[in-house]
Amino acid sequence: MAEHSAHNYHPLPVVVAHARGAWVTDVEGRRYLDCLAGYSALNFGHGHPALLAAAHAQLDRVTLTGRAFGNDRIGPFCAALAALVGKDMVLPMNTGAEAVESGIKVARKWGYEVKGVPPGRARVVVADGGFHGRTTTIVGFSTDPDARGGFGPFTPGFDVVPYGDADALAAAITPDTVAVLLEPVQGEAGVVVPPPGYLAAVRAACTAHRVLFVADEVQSGLGRTGHVLATRAAGVDADVYLLGKALGGGIVPVSAVVADREVLGVLRPGQHGSTFGGNPLACAVGLAVLDLLADTGPEGMLARAARLGAELHARLGDLVGHGVTAVRGTGLWAGVDVDPRAGTGRAVSEALARCGVLVKDTHGPTVRFSPPLVVEPGEIRFAVDALAGVLSRA
C-alpha cells in the first residue's frame, strides 16, 4: 500500500479486510473494536443490514444519471432531510469538504444578493482550531500548520477568531460579513466542546448583524452527540447546516447543505453543481440513514448514543489522574488527553491497537474515541479497560 499510494496519511499498522457492526478483522484474522468509526462516517457501524439492503436494491435499478436528468430518489431524499432538519431546501453533494465549499459559495451569494454587500467584499468569520476539510480555500483559513503549509496562495475573505470567545466573534463582524462558520463541537481539534452559552451568543450576534450562522455538523451531526444536530442540542438553530460523513452510512460519500429557501434559493441553474451529487445510489442510502435516525425509541440510535455516551465519559473520567489529564466531549464522542509521562497520543493508539482497540490520535497528546452508535456496553468497558491497561504499563 505504501509503495504506490500517496503518503497523505500516517495510518496505524492495521490492514482491515472484513468488518461488521463495531468490529473489524485484519488480513491476518485479528479482530479489533473500531472506536473511530471512520471519523463518524460509520455512525451506524460496518455493514448495517438496513443500509446494505438499500444499497443492494438500488444497485440493481440505477446508480447514476447525472443532474442533466432527474431521478426518482433525489426528491424523497431531499424532502426527508429537509423535514428532519426543519429547513426548506437541500443541496446534495458528496464529501464534507464539498458541503463546506458549497456553504461558503451560498453564503457569499446570499450576502451580495440578499444582504446587499458590495461585490467582491464578502467576509466570513471562522474559529481557530476549526477543521472543515482540506481544499485550498478551506486550508487557507486553517490554523493548523500541517494543513496549510506549502499550499498557498490562499483565498482572501476570512477572519479567524478564538473558538469559544463570543466577544471576539462579535467584534470581528463588519458590514461586509456574510456568515459565521463554526463547528458546534470541534472534532479534529480534540473533541472541544464550547463553553455554555457560546452558541447562543453566536446566534444572537448573527441575528443582530444579519449574518448567516453556518454550522459545520459534518462530524457532530446525525447522532454522534445523542442528537440529530449538536447545535440544536444547545438550544440554538443555525441558518445553514453542513452535513456529511454519517449521511452516507459508511457506504457511499453523501453530504448536503440544508437551509431555508431565502438562502439556498439564491442558486440558479449553472451556478453550482456536481456530477455525482444527488445520485440515486447515494440518495437511496441516505434515505435509509434518515429512517434509522427517525427512530426515537429507547433503542434508537440517538437514545443509544446518549445513554452509552454517558457510560463512556464516566469510565474515561475515572482515568483522570491515572495517565489521563483531561476528558472532553459529548455523546459517544470523547477527546482524551494523555499524560505525557504515559506517552504520546500516537504511542497510546498503537498500544491500544495491539490490545484490539482502534482509536486515532490528534495534535500530540490527544486520543479520540468515537465508536459506532451500535456499540454495546460491554464493548465500551473493553475499550476503556484496554486504555487503563496501556496507561498502567507506561
Coordinates of C-alpha atoms in Angstrom, one line a residue:
M1 CA 0.0 0.0 0.0
A2 CA 2.7 2.5 1.0
E3 CA 4.7 2.0 -2.2
H4 CA 2.1 3.3 -4.7
S5 CA -0.3 5.4 -2.6
A6 CA 0.5 9.0 -1.7
H7 CA 1.6 9.4 1.8
N8 CA -1.1 11.9 2.9
Y9 CA -2.0 9.7 5.9
H10 CA 0.0 8.0 8.6
P11 CA -2.2 5.0 9.4
L12 CA -1.9 2.7 12.3
P13 CA -0.2 -0.6 11.3
V14 CA -3.6 -2.4 10.8
V15 CA -4.8 -3.6 7.4
V16 CA -8.6 -4.3 7.5
A17 CA -10.1 -7.0 5.3
H18 CA -13.6 -7.5 6.8
A19 CA -15.9 -5.6 9.1
R20 CA -19.3 -5.9 10.7
G21 CA -21.0 -3.8 13.3
A22 CA -18.4 -2.3 15.7
W23 CA -15.7 -4.8 14.8
V24 CA -13.1 -5.1 12.0
T25 CA -10.9 -8.0 11.1
D26 CA -7.4 -7.6 9.6
V27 CA -5.8 -9.6 6.8
E28 CA -4.3 -12.0 9.4
G29 CA -7.6 -12.7 11.1
R30 CA -7.1 -10.5 14.2
R31 CA -10.2 -8.7 15.4
Y32 CA -10.4 -5.1 16.6
L33 CA -13.1 -3.0 18.2
D34 CA -13.5 0.1 16.0
C35 CA -13.6 3.1 18.3
L36 CA -13.0 5.6 15.5
A37 CA -15.9 4.7 13.2
G38 CA -14.5 6.4 10.1
Y39 CA -14.4 9.8 11.9
S40 CA -18.2 9.4 12.4
A41 CA -18.8 8.2 8.8
L42 CA -19.7 4.8 10.3
N43 CA -22.1 6.0 13.0
F44 CA -24.3 3.0 12.3
G45 CA -21.5 0.5 12.3
H46 CA -20.0 -1.5 9.5
G47 CA -22.5 -3.2 7.1
H48 CA -25.7 -2.2 8.8
P49 CA -28.3 -4.5 7.3
A50 CA -30.9 -1.8 6.5
L51 CA -28.2 0.3 4.8
L52 CA -26.8 -2.6 2.8
A53 CA -30.3 -3.6 1.7
A54 CA -31.0 -0.1 0.4
A55 CA -27.7 -0.1 -1.4
H56 CA -28.2 -3.5 -3.0
A57 CA -31.7 -2.7 -4.1
Q58 CA -30.6 0.5 -5.8
L59 CA -27.6 -1.1 -7.4
D60 CA -30.0 -3.3 -9.4
R61 CA -32.0 -0.3 -10.6
V62 CA -29.9 2.8 -11.4
T63 CA -26.8 4.3 -9.8
L64 CA -26.1 7.5 -11.7
T65 CA -27.9 9.7 -14.1
G66 CA -26.0 13.0 -13.8
R67 CA -28.1 16.1 -12.9
A68 CA -28.9 16.7 -16.5
F69 CA -31.9 14.4 -15.8
G70 CA -34.0 13.8 -12.7
N71 CA -34.0 10.5 -10.7
D72 CA -36.7 9.1 -8.5
R73 CA -34.6 9.1 -5.3
I74 CA -33.4 12.6 -5.1
G75 CA -36.8 14.2 -4.4
P76 CA -37.7 11.9 -1.5
F77 CA -34.2 12.2 0.0
C78 CA -34.2 16.0 -0.1
A79 CA -37.7 16.1 1.4
A80 CA -36.9 13.7 4.2
L81 CA -33.6 15.5 5.1
A82 CA -35.3 18.9 5.0
A83 CA -38.0 17.7 7.3
L84 CA -35.5 16.1 9.7
V85 CA -33.5 19.3 10.0
G86 CA -36.6 21.6 9.8
K87 CA -35.5 23.7 6.8
D88 CA -36.9 24.2 3.3
M89 CA -34.2 23.1 0.9
V90 CA -31.3 20.7 0.4
L91 CA -28.3 20.9 -1.8
P92 CA -26.9 17.4 -2.1
M93 CA -23.1 17.0 -2.6
N94 CA -20.6 14.2 -1.9
T95 CA -17.9 14.9 0.6
G96 CA -17.9 17.1 3.7
A97 CA -15.4 19.5 2.2
E98 CA -17.7 19.9 -0.8
A99 CA -20.5 20.8 1.6
V100 CA -18.3 23.4 3.3
E101 CA -17.2 24.9 0.0
S102 CA -20.8 24.9 -1.2
G103 CA -21.9 26.6 2.0
I104 CA -19.3 29.3 1.6
K105 CA -20.4 29.9 -2.0
V106 CA -24.0 30.1 -1.0
A107 CA -23.3 32.5 1.9
R108 CA -21.3 34.8 -0.3
K109 CA -24.0 34.9 -3.0
W110 CA -26.7 35.4 -0.3
G111 CA -24.6 38.3 1.1
Y112 CA -24.4 40.0 -2.3
E113 CA -28.0 39.4 -3.5
V114 CA -30.0 39.5 -0.2
K115 CA -27.9 41.4 2.4
G116 CA -26.5 43.9 -0.2
V117 CA -22.8 43.6 0.5
P118 CA -20.8 45.3 -2.3
P119 CA -19.4 43.0 -4.9
G120 CA -16.2 41.3 -4.1
R121 CA -16.2 42.3 -0.4
A122 CA -17.9 39.4 1.4
R123 CA -16.2 38.1 4.5
V124 CA -16.7 35.0 6.7
V125 CA -15.8 34.7 10.4
V126 CA -14.2 31.4 11.4
A127 CA -12.7 30.0 14.5
D128 CA -9.1 28.9 15.3
G129 CA -8.6 25.2 15.8
G130 CA -11.5 24.5 13.4
F131 CA -11.4 21.7 10.8
H132 CA -13.6 22.0 7.7
G133 CA -11.7 19.9 5.2
R134 CA -8.6 20.2 3.1
T135 CA -9.4 22.0 -0.1
T136 CA -7.3 25.1 -0.9
T137 CA -10.0 27.6 0.2
I138 CA -10.5 25.8 3.5
V139 CA -6.9 25.3 4.4
G140 CA -6.3 28.9 3.8
F141 CA -8.2 29.8 7.0
S142 CA -7.0 26.8 9.0
T143 CA -4.7 27.5 12.0
D144 CA -3.1 24.0 11.6
P145 CA 0.4 24.5 10.1
D146 CA 0.3 20.9 8.7
A147 CA -2.9 21.7 6.8
R148 CA -1.8 25.0 5.3
G149 CA 1.9 24.7 4.9
G150 CA 3.1 24.8 1.3
F151 CA -0.4 25.2 -0.2
G152 CA -0.7 29.0 -0.7
P153 CA -1.6 31.5 -2.0
F154 CA -4.9 31.4 -0.2
T155 CA -8.4 32.7 -0.8
P156 CA -9.0 36.0 1.0
G157 CA -12.1 37.0 2.9
F158 CA -11.9 35.1 6.1
D159 CA -11.4 36.4 9.7
V160 CA -10.2 34.0 12.3
V161 CA -11.2 34.4 16.0
P162 CA -10.6 32.3 19.1
Y163 CA -13.0 29.5 19.5
G164 CA -15.4 29.9 22.4
D165 CA -14.8 33.7 22.7
A166 CA -18.2 35.2 21.8
D167 CA -17.0 38.8 22.4
A168 CA -14.1 38.3 19.9
L169 CA -16.5 36.8 17.4
A170 CA -19.0 39.7 17.7
A171 CA -16.2 42.2 17.4
A172 CA -15.0 40.6 14.1
I173 CA -18.3 41.1 12.4
T174 CA -18.4 44.1 10.0
P175 CA -20.9 45.3 7.5
D176 CA -19.2 43.1 4.9
T177 CA -19.6 39.9 7.0
V178 CA -22.0 37.4 5.4
A179 CA -21.5 34.4 7.6
V180 CA -20.0 32.9 10.7
L181 CA -18.8 29.3 10.0
L182 CA -18.2 27.1 13.1
E183 CA -18.2 23.5 14.3
P184 CA -20.6 23.3 17.3
V185 CA -18.1 20.8 18.7
Q186 CA -14.6 20.9 17.2
G187 CA -13.7 17.3 16.2
E188 CA -10.2 17.3 14.8
A189 CA -9.1 19.7 17.5
G190 CA -9.7 17.0 20.0
V191 CA -13.5 17.0 20.6
V192 CA -13.6 20.5 22.0
V193 CA -16.9 21.5 23.5
P194 CA -17.5 25.3 23.6
P195 CA -18.4 27.0 26.9
P196 CA -22.0 27.1 28.0
G197 CA -23.9 29.9 26.2
Y198 CA -21.4 30.3 23.4
L199 CA -23.5 29.0 20.6
A200 CA -26.5 31.1 21.8
A201 CA -24.2 34.2 21.8
V202 CA -23.1 33.3 18.3
R203 CA -26.7 33.1 17.2
A204 CA -27.5 36.4 18.8
A205 CA -24.6 38.2 17.1
C206 CA -25.6 36.7 13.7
T207 CA -29.2 37.8 14.1
A208 CA -28.2 41.3 15.3
H209 CA -25.9 41.9 12.3
R210 CA -27.9 40.0 9.7
V211 CA -25.2 37.4 9.2
L212 CA -25.8 33.7 8.4
F213 CA -24.8 31.2 11.1
V214 CA -23.4 28.3 9.2
A215 CA -23.0 25.2 11.4
D216 CA -20.5 22.6 10.2
E217 CA -22.1 19.4 11.6
V218 CA -20.2 17.0 9.2
Q219 CA -18.8 15.1 12.2
S220 CA -21.1 16.3 15.1
G221 CA -24.4 15.8 13.3
L222 CA -26.7 12.8 12.7
G223 CA -26.4 11.1 16.1
R224 CA -22.8 11.3 17.2
T225 CA -23.7 13.5 20.2
G226 CA -27.0 11.8 21.0
H227 CA -28.9 14.4 19.0
V228 CA -29.7 14.9 15.3
L229 CA -27.7 18.2 15.5
A230 CA -25.3 19.3 18.2
T231 CA -26.3 22.9 17.5
R232 CA -29.9 22.1 18.3
A233 CA -28.8 20.2 21.4
A234 CA -27.5 23.5 22.7
G235 CA -30.9 25.1 22.1
V236 CA -29.7 27.0 19.0
D237 CA -30.8 27.0 15.4
A238 CA -28.3 27.8 12.7
D239 CA -29.3 29.3 9.3
V240 CA -27.3 26.7 7.3
Y241 CA -26.3 23.2 8.3
L242 CA -23.5 21.3 6.6
L243 CA -23.9 17.5 6.8
G244 CA -21.8 14.6 5.6
K245 CA -19.9 11.5 6.8
A246 CA -22.7 9.5 8.5
L247 CA -25.2 10.6 5.9
G248 CA -23.7 8.0 3.5
G249 CA -23.9 5.2 6.1
G250 CA -20.3 4.3 5.5
I251 CA -21.2 3.0 2.1
V252 CA -21.0 6.0 -0.3
P253 CA -20.0 9.6 0.1
V254 CA -23.0 11.8 0.8
S255 CA -23.1 15.4 2.0
A256 CA -25.6 18.2 2.0
V257 CA -26.1 21.9 2.6
V258 CA -29.5 22.4 4.3
A259 CA -31.1 25.8 4.7
D260 CA -34.3 27.7 4.1
R261 CA -35.4 28.9 0.7
E262 CA -34.2 32.5 1.3
V263 CA -30.7 31.2 1.5
L264 CA -30.4 28.2 -0.9
G265 CA -32.8 29.9 -3.3
V266 CA -30.0 32.2 -4.5
L267 CA -28.6 29.4 -6.6
R268 CA -29.8 29.2 -10.2
P269 CA -29.0 26.7 -12.9
G270 CA -25.4 26.7 -14.0
Q271 CA -24.1 28.4 -10.9
H272 CA -23.2 25.3 -8.9
G273 CA -23.2 21.6 -9.5
S274 CA -21.8 18.1 -9.0
T275 CA -21.8 15.1 -11.4
F276 CA -22.3 12.7 -8.5
G277 CA -24.1 14.9 -6.1
G278 CA -27.7 13.6 -5.6
N279 CA -27.1 10.4 -7.5
P280 CA -29.8 7.8 -6.9
L281 CA -27.5 5.3 -5.1
A282 CA -26.4 8.0 -2.6
C283 CA -29.9 9.2 -2.1
A284 CA -31.2 5.6 -1.5
V285 CA -28.6 5.0 1.2
G286 CA -29.2 8.5 2.6
L287 CA -32.9 7.8 2.9
A288 CA -32.2 4.6 4.8
V289 CA -29.9 6.6 7.1
L290 CA -32.7 9.1 7.8
D291 CA -35.0 6.2 8.6
L292 CA -32.6 5.0 11.3
L293 CA -32.4 8.5 12.8
A294 CA -36.2 8.8 12.8
D295 CA -36.4 6.0 15.5
T296 CA -36.8 8.0 18.7
G297 CA -37.4 4.9 20.9
P298 CA -35.2 3.8 23.7
E299 CA -33.2 1.5 21.4
G300 CA -33.0 4.1 18.6
M301 CA -29.6 5.4 17.5
L302 CA -30.0 8.8 19.3
A303 CA -31.0 7.2 22.6
R304 CA -28.2 4.7 22.4
A305 CA -25.6 7.5 21.7
A306 CA -26.8 9.5 24.7
R307 CA -27.1 6.5 27.1
L308 CA -23.8 4.8 26.1
G309 CA -22.0 8.1 25.8
A310 CA -22.7 8.8 29.4
E311 CA -21.1 5.4 30.3
L312 CA -18.1 6.1 28.1
H313 CA -17.5 9.5 29.7
A314 CA -18.0 8.2 33.2
R315 CA -15.4 5.4 32.7
L316 CA -12.9 7.7 30.9
G317 CA -13.4 10.2 33.7
D318 CA -12.2 7.6 36.2
L319 CA -8.8 7.6 34.4
V320 CA -8.1 11.3 35.1
G321 CA -5.1 11.4 37.3
H322 CA -4.2 7.8 36.2
G323 CA -2.4 8.5 33.0
V324 CA -5.1 10.9 31.7
T325 CA -5.1 14.6 32.3
A326 CA -8.5 15.6 30.8
V327 CA -11.5 14.1 29.0
R328 CA -13.8 16.2 26.8
G329 CA -16.8 15.5 24.6
T330 CA -20.4 14.7 24.4
G331 CA -22.4 11.6 23.4
L332 CA -20.3 8.8 22.0
W333 CA -17.5 11.2 21.3
A334 CA -14.5 11.9 23.5
G335 CA -11.2 13.5 23.4
V336 CA -8.7 12.0 25.9
D337 CA -5.6 14.0 26.8
V338 CA -2.8 11.5 27.7
D339 CA -0.3 12.4 30.4
P340 CA 3.0 13.0 28.6
R341 CA 4.7 10.6 31.0
A342 CA 2.5 7.8 29.7
G343 CA 3.5 8.5 26.1
T344 CA 2.2 10.4 23.0
G345 CA -1.3 10.0 21.6
R346 CA 0.3 8.1 18.7
A347 CA 2.1 5.7 21.0
V348 CA -1.1 5.1 23.1
S349 CA -3.1 4.5 19.9
E350 CA -0.5 2.0 18.6
A351 CA -0.5 0.2 22.0
L352 CA -4.3 0.1 22.0
A353 CA -4.3 -1.5 18.5
R354 CA -2.1 -4.3 19.9
C355 CA -4.8 -4.8 22.5
G356 CA -7.6 -5.0 19.9
V357 CA -8.9 -1.4 20.1
L358 CA -8.7 1.1 17.3
V359 CA -8.6 4.8 18.1
K360 CA -6.7 7.7 16.5
D361 CA -4.5 10.4 17.9
T362 CA -4.7 14.1 17.1
H363 CA -2.5 17.1 18.0
G364 CA 0.1 15.2 20.0
P365 CA -1.3 14.1 23.4
T366 CA -5.0 13.6 22.5
V367 CA -6.7 10.3 21.6
R368 CA -10.2 10.3 20.1
F369 CA -12.9 7.8 20.9
S370 CA -15.9 7.7 18.6
P371 CA -17.3 4.2 18.5
P372 CA -20.3 3.4 16.2
L373 CA -23.7 4.0 17.8
V374 CA -24.3 0.3 17.6
V375 CA -21.6 -0.4 20.2
E376 CA -22.6 -2.5 23.3
P377 CA -22.0 -1.6 26.9
G378 CA -19.6 -4.5 27.3
E379 CA -17.6 -3.3 24.3
I380 CA -17.2 0.2 25.9
R381 CA -15.9 -1.4 29.0
F382 CA -13.5 -3.5 27.0
A383 CA -12.1 -0.4 25.2
V384 CA -11.7 1.7 28.4
D385 CA -10.2 -1.2 30.3
A386 CA -7.7 -1.6 27.5
L387 CA -6.8 2.1 27.7
A388 CA -6.4 1.7 31.5
G389 CA -4.1 -1.2 31.0
V390 CA -2.0 0.6 28.4
L391 CA -1.6 3.6 30.7
S392 CA -0.7 1.5 33.7
R393 CA 2.2 -0.2 31.8
A394 CA 3.6 3.1 30.5

